[in-house]
Short mmCIF file of C-alpha atoms and ligand atoms in Angstrom, two decimals:
data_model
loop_
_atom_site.label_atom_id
_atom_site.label_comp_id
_atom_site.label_asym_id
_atom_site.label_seq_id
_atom_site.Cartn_x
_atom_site.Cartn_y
_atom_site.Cartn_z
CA UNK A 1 11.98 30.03 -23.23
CA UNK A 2 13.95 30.36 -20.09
CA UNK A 3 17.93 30.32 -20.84
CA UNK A 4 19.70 27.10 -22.23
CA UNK A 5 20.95 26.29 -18.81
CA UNK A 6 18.05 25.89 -17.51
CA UNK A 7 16.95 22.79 -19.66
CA UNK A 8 20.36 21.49 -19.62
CA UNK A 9 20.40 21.36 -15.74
CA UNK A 10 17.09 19.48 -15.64
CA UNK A 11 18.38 17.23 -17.76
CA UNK A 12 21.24 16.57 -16.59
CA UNK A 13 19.24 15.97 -13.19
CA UNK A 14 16.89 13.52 -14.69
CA UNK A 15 19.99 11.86 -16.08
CA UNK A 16 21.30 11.57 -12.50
CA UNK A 17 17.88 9.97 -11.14
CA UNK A 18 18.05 7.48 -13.76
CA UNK A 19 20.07 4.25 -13.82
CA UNK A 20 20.75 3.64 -17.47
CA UNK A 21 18.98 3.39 -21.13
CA UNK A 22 17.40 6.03 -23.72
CA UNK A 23 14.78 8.53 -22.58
CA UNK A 24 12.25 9.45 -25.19
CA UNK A 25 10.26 12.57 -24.68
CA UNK A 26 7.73 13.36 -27.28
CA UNK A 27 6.51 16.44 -27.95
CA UNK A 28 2.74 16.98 -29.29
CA UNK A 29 1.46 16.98 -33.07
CA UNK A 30 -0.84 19.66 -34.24
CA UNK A 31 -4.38 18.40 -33.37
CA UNK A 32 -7.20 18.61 -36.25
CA UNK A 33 -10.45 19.82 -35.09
CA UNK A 34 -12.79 19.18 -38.49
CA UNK A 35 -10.25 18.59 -41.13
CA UNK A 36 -6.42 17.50 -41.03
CA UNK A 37 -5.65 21.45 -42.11
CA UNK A 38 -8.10 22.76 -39.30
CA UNK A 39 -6.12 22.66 -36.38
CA UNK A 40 -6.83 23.16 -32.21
CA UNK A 41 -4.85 25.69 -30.14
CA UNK A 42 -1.38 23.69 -30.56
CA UNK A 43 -0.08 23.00 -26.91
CA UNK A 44 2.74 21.49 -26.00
CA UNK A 45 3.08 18.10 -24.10
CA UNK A 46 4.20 20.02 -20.63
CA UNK A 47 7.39 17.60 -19.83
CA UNK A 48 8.89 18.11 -23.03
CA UNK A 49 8.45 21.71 -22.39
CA UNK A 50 9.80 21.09 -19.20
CA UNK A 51 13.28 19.65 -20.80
CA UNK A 52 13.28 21.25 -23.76
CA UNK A 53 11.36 24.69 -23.80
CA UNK A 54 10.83 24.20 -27.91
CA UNK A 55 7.01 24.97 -27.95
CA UNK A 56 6.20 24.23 -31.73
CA UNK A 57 4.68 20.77 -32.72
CA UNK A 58 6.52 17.59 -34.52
CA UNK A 59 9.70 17.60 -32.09
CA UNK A 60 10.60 14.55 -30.19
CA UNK A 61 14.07 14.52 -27.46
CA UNK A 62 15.84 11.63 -26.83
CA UNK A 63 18.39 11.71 -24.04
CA UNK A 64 21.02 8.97 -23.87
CA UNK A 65 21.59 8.50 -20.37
CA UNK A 66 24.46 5.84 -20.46
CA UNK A 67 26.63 8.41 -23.08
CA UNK A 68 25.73 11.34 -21.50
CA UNK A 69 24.03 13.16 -25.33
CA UNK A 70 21.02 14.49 -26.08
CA UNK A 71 19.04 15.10 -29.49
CA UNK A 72 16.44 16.73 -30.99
CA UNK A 73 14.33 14.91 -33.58
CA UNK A 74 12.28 17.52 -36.25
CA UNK A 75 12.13 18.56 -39.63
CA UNK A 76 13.01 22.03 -41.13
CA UNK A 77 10.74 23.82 -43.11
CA UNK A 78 10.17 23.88 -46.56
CA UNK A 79 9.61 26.07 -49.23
CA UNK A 80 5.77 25.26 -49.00
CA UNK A 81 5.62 25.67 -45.46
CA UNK A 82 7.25 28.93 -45.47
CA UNK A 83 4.78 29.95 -48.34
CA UNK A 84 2.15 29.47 -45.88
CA UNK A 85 3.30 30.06 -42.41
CA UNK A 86 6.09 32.62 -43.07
CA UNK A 87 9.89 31.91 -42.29
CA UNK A 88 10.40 29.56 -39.33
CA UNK A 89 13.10 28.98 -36.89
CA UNK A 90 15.80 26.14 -38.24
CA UNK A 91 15.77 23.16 -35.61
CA UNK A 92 19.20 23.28 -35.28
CA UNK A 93 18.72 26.91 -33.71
CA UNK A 94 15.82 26.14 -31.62
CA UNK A 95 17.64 23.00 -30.58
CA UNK A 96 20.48 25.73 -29.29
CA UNK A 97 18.02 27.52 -27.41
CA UNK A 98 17.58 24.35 -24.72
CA UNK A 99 21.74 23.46 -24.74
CA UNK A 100 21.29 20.75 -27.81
CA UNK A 101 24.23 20.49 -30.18
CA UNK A 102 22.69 17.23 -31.74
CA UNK A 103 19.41 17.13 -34.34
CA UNK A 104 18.52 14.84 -36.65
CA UNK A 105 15.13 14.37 -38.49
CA UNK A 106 12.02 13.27 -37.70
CA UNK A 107 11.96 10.02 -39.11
CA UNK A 108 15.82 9.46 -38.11
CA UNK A 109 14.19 8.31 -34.62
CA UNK A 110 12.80 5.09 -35.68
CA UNK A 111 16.46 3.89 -36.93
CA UNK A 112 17.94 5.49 -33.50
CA UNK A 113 15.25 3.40 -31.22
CA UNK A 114 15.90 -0.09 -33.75
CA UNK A 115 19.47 0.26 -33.02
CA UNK A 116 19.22 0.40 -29.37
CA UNK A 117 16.86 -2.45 -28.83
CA UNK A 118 18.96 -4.73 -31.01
CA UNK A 119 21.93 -3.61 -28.53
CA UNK A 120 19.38 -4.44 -26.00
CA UNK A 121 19.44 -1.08 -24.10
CA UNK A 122 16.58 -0.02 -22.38
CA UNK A 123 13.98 2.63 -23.52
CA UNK A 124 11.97 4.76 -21.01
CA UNK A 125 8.95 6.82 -22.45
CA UNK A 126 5.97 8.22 -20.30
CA UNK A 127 2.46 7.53 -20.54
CA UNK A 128 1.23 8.79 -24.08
CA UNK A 129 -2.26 10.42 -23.79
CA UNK A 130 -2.70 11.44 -27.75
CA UNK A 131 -4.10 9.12 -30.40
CA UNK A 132 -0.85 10.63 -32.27
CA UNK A 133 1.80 9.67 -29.96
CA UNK A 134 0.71 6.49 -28.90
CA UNK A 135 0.69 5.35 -32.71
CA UNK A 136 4.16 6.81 -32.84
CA UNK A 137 5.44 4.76 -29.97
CA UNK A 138 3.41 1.72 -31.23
CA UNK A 139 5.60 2.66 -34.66
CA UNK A 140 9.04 2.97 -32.57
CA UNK A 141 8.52 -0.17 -30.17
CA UNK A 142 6.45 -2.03 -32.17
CA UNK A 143 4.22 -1.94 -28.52
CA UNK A 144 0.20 -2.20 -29.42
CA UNK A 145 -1.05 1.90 -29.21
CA UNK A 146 -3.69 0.92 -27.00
CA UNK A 147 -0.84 -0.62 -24.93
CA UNK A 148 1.79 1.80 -24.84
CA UNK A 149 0.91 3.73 -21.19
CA UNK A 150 1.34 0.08 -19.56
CA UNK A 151 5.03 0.22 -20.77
CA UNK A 152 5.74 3.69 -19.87
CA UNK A 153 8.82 3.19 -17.40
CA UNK A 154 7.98 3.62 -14.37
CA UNK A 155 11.36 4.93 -13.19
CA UNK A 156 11.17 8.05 -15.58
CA UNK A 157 7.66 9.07 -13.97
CA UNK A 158 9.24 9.38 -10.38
CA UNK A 159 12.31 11.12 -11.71
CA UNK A 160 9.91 13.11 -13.56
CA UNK A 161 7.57 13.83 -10.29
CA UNK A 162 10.65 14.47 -8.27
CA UNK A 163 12.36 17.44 -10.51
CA UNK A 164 8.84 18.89 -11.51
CA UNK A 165 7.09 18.80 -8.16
CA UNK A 166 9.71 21.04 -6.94
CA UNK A 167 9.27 24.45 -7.84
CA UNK A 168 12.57 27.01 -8.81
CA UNK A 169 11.87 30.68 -8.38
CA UNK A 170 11.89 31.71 -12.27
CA UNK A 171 8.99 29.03 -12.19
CA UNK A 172 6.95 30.91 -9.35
CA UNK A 173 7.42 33.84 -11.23
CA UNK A 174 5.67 32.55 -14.17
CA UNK A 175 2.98 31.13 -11.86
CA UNK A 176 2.74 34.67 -10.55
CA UNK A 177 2.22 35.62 -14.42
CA UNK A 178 -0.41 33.38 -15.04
CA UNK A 179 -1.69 34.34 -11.32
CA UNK A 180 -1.86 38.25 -12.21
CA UNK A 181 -4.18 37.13 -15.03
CA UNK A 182 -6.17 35.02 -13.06
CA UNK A 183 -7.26 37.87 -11.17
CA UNK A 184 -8.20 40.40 -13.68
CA UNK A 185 -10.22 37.42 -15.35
CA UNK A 186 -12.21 36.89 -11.31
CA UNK A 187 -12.22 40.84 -11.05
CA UNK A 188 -13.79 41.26 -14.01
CA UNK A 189 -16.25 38.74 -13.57
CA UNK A 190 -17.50 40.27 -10.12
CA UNK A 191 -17.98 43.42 -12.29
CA UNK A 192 -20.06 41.83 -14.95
CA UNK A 193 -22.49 39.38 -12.49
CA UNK A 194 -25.80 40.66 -12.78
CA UNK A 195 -28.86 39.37 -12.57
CA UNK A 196 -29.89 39.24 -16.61
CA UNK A 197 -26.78 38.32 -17.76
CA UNK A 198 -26.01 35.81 -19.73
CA UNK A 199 -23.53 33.48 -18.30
CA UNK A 200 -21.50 32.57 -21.35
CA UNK A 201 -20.84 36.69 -22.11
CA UNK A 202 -18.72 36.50 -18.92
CA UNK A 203 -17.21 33.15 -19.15
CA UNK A 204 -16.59 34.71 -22.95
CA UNK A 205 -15.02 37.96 -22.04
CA UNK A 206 -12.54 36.86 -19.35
CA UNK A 207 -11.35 34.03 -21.31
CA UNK A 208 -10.71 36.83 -23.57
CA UNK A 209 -8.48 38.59 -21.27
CA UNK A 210 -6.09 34.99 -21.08
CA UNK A 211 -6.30 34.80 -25.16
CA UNK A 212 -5.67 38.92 -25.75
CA UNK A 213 -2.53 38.42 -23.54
CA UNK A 214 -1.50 35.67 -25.97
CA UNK A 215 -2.07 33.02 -23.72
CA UNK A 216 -4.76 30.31 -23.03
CA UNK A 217 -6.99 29.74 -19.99
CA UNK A 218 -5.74 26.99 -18.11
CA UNK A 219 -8.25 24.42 -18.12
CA UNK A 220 -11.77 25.51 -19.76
CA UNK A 221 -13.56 27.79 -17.52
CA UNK A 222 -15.81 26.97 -14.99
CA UNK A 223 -18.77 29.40 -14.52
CA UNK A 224 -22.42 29.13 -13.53
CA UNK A 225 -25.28 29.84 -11.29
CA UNK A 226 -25.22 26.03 -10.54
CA UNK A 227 -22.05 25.76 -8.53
CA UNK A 228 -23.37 22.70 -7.44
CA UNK A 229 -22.47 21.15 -10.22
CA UNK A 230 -18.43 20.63 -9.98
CA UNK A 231 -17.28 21.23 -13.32
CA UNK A 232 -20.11 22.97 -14.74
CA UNK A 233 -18.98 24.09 -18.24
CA UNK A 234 -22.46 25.15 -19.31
CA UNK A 235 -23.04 28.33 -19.87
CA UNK A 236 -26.05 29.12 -21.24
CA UNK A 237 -28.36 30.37 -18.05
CA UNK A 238 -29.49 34.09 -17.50
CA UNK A 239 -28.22 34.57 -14.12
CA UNK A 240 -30.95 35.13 -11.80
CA UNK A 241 -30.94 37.30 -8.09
CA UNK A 242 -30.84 35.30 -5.28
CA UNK A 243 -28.18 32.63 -7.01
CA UNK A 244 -24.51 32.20 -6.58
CA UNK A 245 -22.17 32.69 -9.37
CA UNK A 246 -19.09 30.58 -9.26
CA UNK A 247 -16.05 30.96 -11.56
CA UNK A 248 -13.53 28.17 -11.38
CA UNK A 249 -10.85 29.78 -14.13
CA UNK A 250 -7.29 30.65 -14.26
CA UNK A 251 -4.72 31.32 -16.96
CA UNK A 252 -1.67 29.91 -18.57
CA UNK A 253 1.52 32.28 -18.67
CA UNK A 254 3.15 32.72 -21.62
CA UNK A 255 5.81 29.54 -20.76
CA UNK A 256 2.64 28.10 -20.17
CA UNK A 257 2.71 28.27 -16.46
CA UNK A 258 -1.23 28.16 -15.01
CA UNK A 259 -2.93 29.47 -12.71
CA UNK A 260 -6.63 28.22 -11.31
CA UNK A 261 -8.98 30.37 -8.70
CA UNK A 262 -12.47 29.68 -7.50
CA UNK A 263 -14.36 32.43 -6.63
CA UNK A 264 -18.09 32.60 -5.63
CA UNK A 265 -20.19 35.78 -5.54
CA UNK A 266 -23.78 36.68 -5.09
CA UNK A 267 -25.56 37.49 -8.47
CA UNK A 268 -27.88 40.19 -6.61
CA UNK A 269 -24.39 41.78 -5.59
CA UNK A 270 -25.50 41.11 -1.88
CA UNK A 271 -24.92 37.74 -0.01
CA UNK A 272 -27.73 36.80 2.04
CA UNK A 273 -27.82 35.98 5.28
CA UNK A 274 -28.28 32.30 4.46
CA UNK A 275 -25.43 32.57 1.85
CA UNK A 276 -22.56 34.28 4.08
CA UNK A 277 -22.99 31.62 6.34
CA UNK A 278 -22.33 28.69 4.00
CA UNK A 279 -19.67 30.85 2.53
CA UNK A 280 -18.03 31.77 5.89
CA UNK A 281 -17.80 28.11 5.98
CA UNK A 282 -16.06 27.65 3.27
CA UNK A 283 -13.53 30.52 3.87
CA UNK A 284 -12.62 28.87 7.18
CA UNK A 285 -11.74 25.83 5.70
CA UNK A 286 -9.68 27.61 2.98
CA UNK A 287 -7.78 29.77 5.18
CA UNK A 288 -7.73 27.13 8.21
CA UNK A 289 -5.84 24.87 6.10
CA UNK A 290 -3.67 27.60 4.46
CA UNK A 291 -2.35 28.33 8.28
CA UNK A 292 -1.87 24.57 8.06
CA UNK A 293 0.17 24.32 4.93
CA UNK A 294 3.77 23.32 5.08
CA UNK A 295 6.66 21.03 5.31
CA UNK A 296 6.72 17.62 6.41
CA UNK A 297 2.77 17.43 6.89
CA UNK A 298 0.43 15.25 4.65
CA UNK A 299 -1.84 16.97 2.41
CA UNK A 300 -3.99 13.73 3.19
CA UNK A 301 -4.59 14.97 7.01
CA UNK A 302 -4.97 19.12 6.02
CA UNK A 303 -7.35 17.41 3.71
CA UNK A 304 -9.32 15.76 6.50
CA UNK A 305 -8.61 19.16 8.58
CA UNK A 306 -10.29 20.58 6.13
CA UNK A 307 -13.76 17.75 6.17
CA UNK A 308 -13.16 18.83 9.92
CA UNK A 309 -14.07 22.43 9.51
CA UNK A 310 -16.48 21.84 7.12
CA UNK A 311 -18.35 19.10 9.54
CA UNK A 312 -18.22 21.48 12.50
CA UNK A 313 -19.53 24.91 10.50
CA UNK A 314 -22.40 22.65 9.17
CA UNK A 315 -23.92 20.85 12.44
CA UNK A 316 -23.35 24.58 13.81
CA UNK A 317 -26.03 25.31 11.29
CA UNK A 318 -28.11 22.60 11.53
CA UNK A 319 -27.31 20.48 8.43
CA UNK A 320 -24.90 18.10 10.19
CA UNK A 321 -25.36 16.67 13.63
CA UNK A 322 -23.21 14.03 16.14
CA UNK A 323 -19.81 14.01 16.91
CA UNK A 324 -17.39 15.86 14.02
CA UNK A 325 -14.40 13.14 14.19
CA UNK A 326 -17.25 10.15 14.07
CA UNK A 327 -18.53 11.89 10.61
CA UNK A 328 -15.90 12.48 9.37
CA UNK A 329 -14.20 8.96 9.56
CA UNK A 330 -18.04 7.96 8.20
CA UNK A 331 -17.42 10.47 5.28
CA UNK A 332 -19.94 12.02 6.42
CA UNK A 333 -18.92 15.22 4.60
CA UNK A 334 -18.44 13.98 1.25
CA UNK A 335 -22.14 14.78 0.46
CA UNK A 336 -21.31 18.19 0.95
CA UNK A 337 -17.55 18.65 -0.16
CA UNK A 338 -17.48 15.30 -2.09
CA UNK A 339 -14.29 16.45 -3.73
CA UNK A 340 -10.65 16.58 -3.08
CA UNK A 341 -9.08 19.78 -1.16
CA UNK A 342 -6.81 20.47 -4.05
CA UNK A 343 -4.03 19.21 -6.21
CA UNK A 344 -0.25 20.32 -7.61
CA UNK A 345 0.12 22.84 -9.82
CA UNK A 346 2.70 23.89 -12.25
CA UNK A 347 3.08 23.26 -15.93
CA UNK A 348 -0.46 21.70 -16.01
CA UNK A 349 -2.92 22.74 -14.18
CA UNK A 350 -3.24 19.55 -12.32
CA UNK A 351 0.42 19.22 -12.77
CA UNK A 352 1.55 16.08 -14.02
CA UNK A 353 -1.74 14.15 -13.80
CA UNK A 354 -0.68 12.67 -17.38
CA UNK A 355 1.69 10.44 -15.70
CA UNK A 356 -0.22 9.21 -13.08
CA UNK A 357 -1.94 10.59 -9.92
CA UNK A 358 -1.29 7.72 -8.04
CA UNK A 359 2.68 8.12 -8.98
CA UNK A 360 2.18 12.27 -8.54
CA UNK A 361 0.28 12.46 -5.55
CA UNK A 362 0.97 9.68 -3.41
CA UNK A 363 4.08 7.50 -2.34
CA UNK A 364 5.30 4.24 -0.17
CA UNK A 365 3.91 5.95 2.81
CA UNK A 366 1.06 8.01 2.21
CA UNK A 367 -1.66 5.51 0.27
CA UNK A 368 -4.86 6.67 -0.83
CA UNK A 369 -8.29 6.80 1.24
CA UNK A 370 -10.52 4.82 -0.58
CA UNK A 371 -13.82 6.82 0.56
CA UNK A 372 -16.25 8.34 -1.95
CA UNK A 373 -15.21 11.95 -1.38
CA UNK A 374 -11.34 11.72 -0.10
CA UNK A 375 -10.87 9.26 -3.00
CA UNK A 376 -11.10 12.08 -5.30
CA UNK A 377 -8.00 13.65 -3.43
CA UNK A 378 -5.15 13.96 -5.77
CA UNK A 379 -2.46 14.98 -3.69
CA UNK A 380 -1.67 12.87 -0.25
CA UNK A 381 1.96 12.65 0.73
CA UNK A 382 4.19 14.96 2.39
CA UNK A 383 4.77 18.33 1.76
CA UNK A 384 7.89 19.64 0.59
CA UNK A 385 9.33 23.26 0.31
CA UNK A 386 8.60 24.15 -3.78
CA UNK A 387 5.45 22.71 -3.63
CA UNK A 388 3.09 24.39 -5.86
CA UNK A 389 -0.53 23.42 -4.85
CA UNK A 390 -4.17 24.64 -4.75
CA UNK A 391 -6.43 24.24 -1.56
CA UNK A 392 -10.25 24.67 -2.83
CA UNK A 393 -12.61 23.48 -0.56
CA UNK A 394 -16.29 23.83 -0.75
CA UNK A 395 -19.89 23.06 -0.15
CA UNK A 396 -22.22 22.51 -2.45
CA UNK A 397 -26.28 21.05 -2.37
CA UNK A 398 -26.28 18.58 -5.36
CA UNK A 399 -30.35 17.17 -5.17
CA UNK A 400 -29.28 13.87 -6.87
CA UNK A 401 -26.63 13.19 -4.17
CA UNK A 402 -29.29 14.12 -1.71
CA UNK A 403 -32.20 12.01 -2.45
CA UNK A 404 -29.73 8.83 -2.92
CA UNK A 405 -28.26 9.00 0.32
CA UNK A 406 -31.84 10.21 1.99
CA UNK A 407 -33.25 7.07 -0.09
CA UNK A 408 -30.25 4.40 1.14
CA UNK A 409 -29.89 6.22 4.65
CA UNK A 410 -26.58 6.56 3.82
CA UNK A 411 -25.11 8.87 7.48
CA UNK A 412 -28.34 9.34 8.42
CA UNK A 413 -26.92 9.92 12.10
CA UNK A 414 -25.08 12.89 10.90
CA UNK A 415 -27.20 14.52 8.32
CA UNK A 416 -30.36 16.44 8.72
CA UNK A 417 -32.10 15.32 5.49
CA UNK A 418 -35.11 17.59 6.79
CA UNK A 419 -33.46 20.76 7.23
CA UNK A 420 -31.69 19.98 4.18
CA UNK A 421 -34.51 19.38 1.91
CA UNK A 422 -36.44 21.97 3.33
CA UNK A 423 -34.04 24.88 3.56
CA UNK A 424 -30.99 24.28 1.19
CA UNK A 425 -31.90 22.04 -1.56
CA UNK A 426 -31.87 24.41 -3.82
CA UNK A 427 -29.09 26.62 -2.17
CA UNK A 428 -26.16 25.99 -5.12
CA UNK A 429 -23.02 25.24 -4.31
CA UNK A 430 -19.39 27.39 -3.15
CA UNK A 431 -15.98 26.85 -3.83
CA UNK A 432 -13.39 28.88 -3.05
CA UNK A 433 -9.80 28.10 -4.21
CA UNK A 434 -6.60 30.28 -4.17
CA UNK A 435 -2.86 29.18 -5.35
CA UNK A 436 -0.27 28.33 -2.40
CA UNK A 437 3.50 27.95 -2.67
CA UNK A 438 4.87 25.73 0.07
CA UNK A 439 7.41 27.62 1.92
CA UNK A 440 10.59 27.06 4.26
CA UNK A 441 8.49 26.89 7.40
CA UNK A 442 4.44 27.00 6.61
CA UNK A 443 3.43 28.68 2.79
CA UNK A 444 2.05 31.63 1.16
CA UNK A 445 -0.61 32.63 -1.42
CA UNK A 446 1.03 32.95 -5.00
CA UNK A 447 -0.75 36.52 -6.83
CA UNK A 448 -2.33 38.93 -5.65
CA UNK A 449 -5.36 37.52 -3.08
CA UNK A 450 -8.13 37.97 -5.38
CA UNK A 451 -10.58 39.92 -3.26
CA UNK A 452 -12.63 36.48 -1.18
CA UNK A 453 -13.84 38.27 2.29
CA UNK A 454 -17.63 38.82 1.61
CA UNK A 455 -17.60 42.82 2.01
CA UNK A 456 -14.55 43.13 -0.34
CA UNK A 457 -16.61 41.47 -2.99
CA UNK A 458 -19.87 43.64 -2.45
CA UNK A 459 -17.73 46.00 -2.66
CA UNK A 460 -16.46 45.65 -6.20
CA UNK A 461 -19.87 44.47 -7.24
CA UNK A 462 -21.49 47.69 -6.39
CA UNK A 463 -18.65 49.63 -8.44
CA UNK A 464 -20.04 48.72 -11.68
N1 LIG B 501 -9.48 22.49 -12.89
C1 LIG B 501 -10.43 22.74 -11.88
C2 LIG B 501 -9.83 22.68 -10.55
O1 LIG B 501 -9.09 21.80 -10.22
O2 LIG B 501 -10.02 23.55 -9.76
MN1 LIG B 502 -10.02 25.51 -10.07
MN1 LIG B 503 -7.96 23.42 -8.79
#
């Protein structure tokens, strides 16, 4: 955990953004995977890591904004438990740890939350997304479960967004953490591509390297010879010379901090000619919008920037043709790059998607594009210094996508199906994504680059 202060300050804050009422910030049950005692990874829910640090499951916080308390709702251990899972932590100690004087047990909340609705005070929860919670808030507000994320408030999600999205420096350092694994896990997955290989030993091993450092990958790993494929989670092909490998993967730290990096390398250990030019692509529009990154700019237009570079590289090749602003505005590009140029980053990987995107990544004056392609952007409004975000453009060759907008003639003034189908269909797809903190005056990439220019990556290949 970070020191007491810490969590005291941010709540504190939160109680400043907030007009009056309870908060209620539940914190995640253990999970069953094929029996009640057969548990997932336990994870915490990330905001009531985020005011509370606690990381073990069955603890809820309530924070009374109008009397200026806060208390921590779990039960201590028994004999049985500690039979089983060795001495614990009391709650009143690991309530000290975040600046809490006040616990009371579990169970104590329901008669807490019943008192302050019959005083007619206001309670403010966020969006549940577990079975478990949302019956627990059906239990405390007598709310239906499947109802519950309609009545999360509203005003605690953009009090939420606007401490989170801000980033402190002891928070970029444990993005750095979870950054320093991230590249030992792309490292050594350059070392193991070969053709022969078996995709899920690599996706296996560098997962490994998150778990062996007592943390957990991020999001689950992204790895295959079908790139083309966004979030390809299959692993089961022999990788074969002449493909692409790409690895979408990053790591937690161990205050659960992530990382997430997209690298794509040539199985052979050589990029073709064909390949470096898609993939020089790619790298313009990742380091084209990096120089564009900062303050006070929309990550809406550096995402269009972005469709920009993309168009232009691709009717320089052939594949694209007419004027790059017209296609663009068509969404032209979105069969290529039919994906968002990145997203926040912090506590979650896509940090604080739970609450919302449309709450997280937009505002009043930045609305979203409603255009297959740029819909799928989750981050539009200004930038602000603190930002933590990912830019991870690509272009990819998806057949399906393809033949339906051959078959409707969907852009058929800027797309040369021909060429296309004839040269590329089977081509894969490349992503290439790297970590960014937003700075003072334009940003900078959080880690150590993790090696992306085409004869750095041979390089390392050919070591091995
Ligand atoms: N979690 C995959 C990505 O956003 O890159
Ligand atoms: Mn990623
Ligand atoms: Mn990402």
């Amino acid at each position: 955990m970070f020191n007491s202060q810490v969590y005291k300050t941010r709540r504190q804050k939160l109680k400043s953004a907030m007009s009056s009422g309870l908060i209620l910030i539940t914190g995640n049950p253990e999970s069953p995977v094929n029996y009640p005692d057969n548990g997932y990874h336990f994870r915490q829910d990330s905001d009531f890591l985020y005011f509370f640090g606690i990381d073990q499951p069955g603890f809820l916080g309530l924070i009374d904004i109008d009397n200026d308390t806060d208390t921590i709702f779990a039960n201590d251990v028994d004999i049985e438990d500690i039979i089983w899972m060795g001495p614990q932590p009391a709650v009143a100690d690991l309530a000290k740890k975040c600046g809490i004087d006040n616990t009371k047990p579990f169970n104590a909340i329901f008669e807490s939350i019943a008192t302050a609705i019959k005083a007619g005070r206001k309670i403010h929860f966020i969006p549940a997304y577990r079975a478990e919670n949302k019956i627990l808030l059906q239990q405390i507000t007598g709310i239906s479960a499947d109802r519950v994320r309609d009545y999360a408030s509203l005003e605690l999600i953009n009090a939420i967004v606007s401490l989170r999205e801000v980033k402190d420096d002891f928070e970029i350092e444990e993005i750095e953490k979870a950054c320093a694994i991230g590249y030992n896990m792309h490292v050594t997955a350059m070392k193991m591509c070969k053709p022969g290989v078996v995709e899920q030993e690599i996706a296996g091993t560098i997962e490994g390297i998150s778990l062996s450092g007592g943390n957990i990958p991020s999001f689950p790993i992204i790895l295959s010879q079908n790139g083309e494929t966004l979030h390809n989670h299959n692993h089961n092909n022999k990788l074969q010379a002449g493909k692409l490998m790409l690895t979408d993967c990053g790591s937690e730290s161990p205050l659960h901090y992530a990382s997430d990096n997209t690298r794509t390398i040539p199985v052979s250990g050589k990029f073709t000619e064909k390949q470096r030019g898609i993939y020089n692509i790619v790298l313009s529009a990742l380091d084209g919008t990096i120089a564009l990154t900062k303050p006070g700019i929309t990550y809406q237009s550096i995402h269009l920037e972005a469709a920009k570079i993309i168009t232009k590289g691709l009717i320089e090749l052939g594949l694209m043709k007419g004027d790059v602003d017209a296609a663009v505005k068509a969404g032209a590009h979105a069969m290529f790059f039919p994906h968002g140029l990145g997203h926040q980053m912090g506590l979650d990987v896509h940090d604080m998607e739970g609450l919302g995107q449309i709450h997280v990544g937009y505002d009043a004056e930045t609305r979203p594009i409603d255009q297959f392609g740029t819909a799928y952007l989750r981050l539009g409004k200004k930038l602000k210094k603190g930002f933590v975000i990912t830019n991870e453009p690509g272009i990819y060759f998806i057949p399906a996508l393809i033949d339906k907008w051959e078959k409707e003639g969907i852009n058929k003034e800027f797309i040369n199906f021909d060429k296309v189908n004839a040269e590329y269909r089977d081509f894969g797809g490349i992503r290439l994504e790297d970590d960014i903190l937003v700075t003072e005056d334009g940003c900078r990439i959080l880690g150590e680059r993790i090696p992306i220019y085409p004869d750095d990556i041979e390089k390392i290949m050919s070591e091995n």
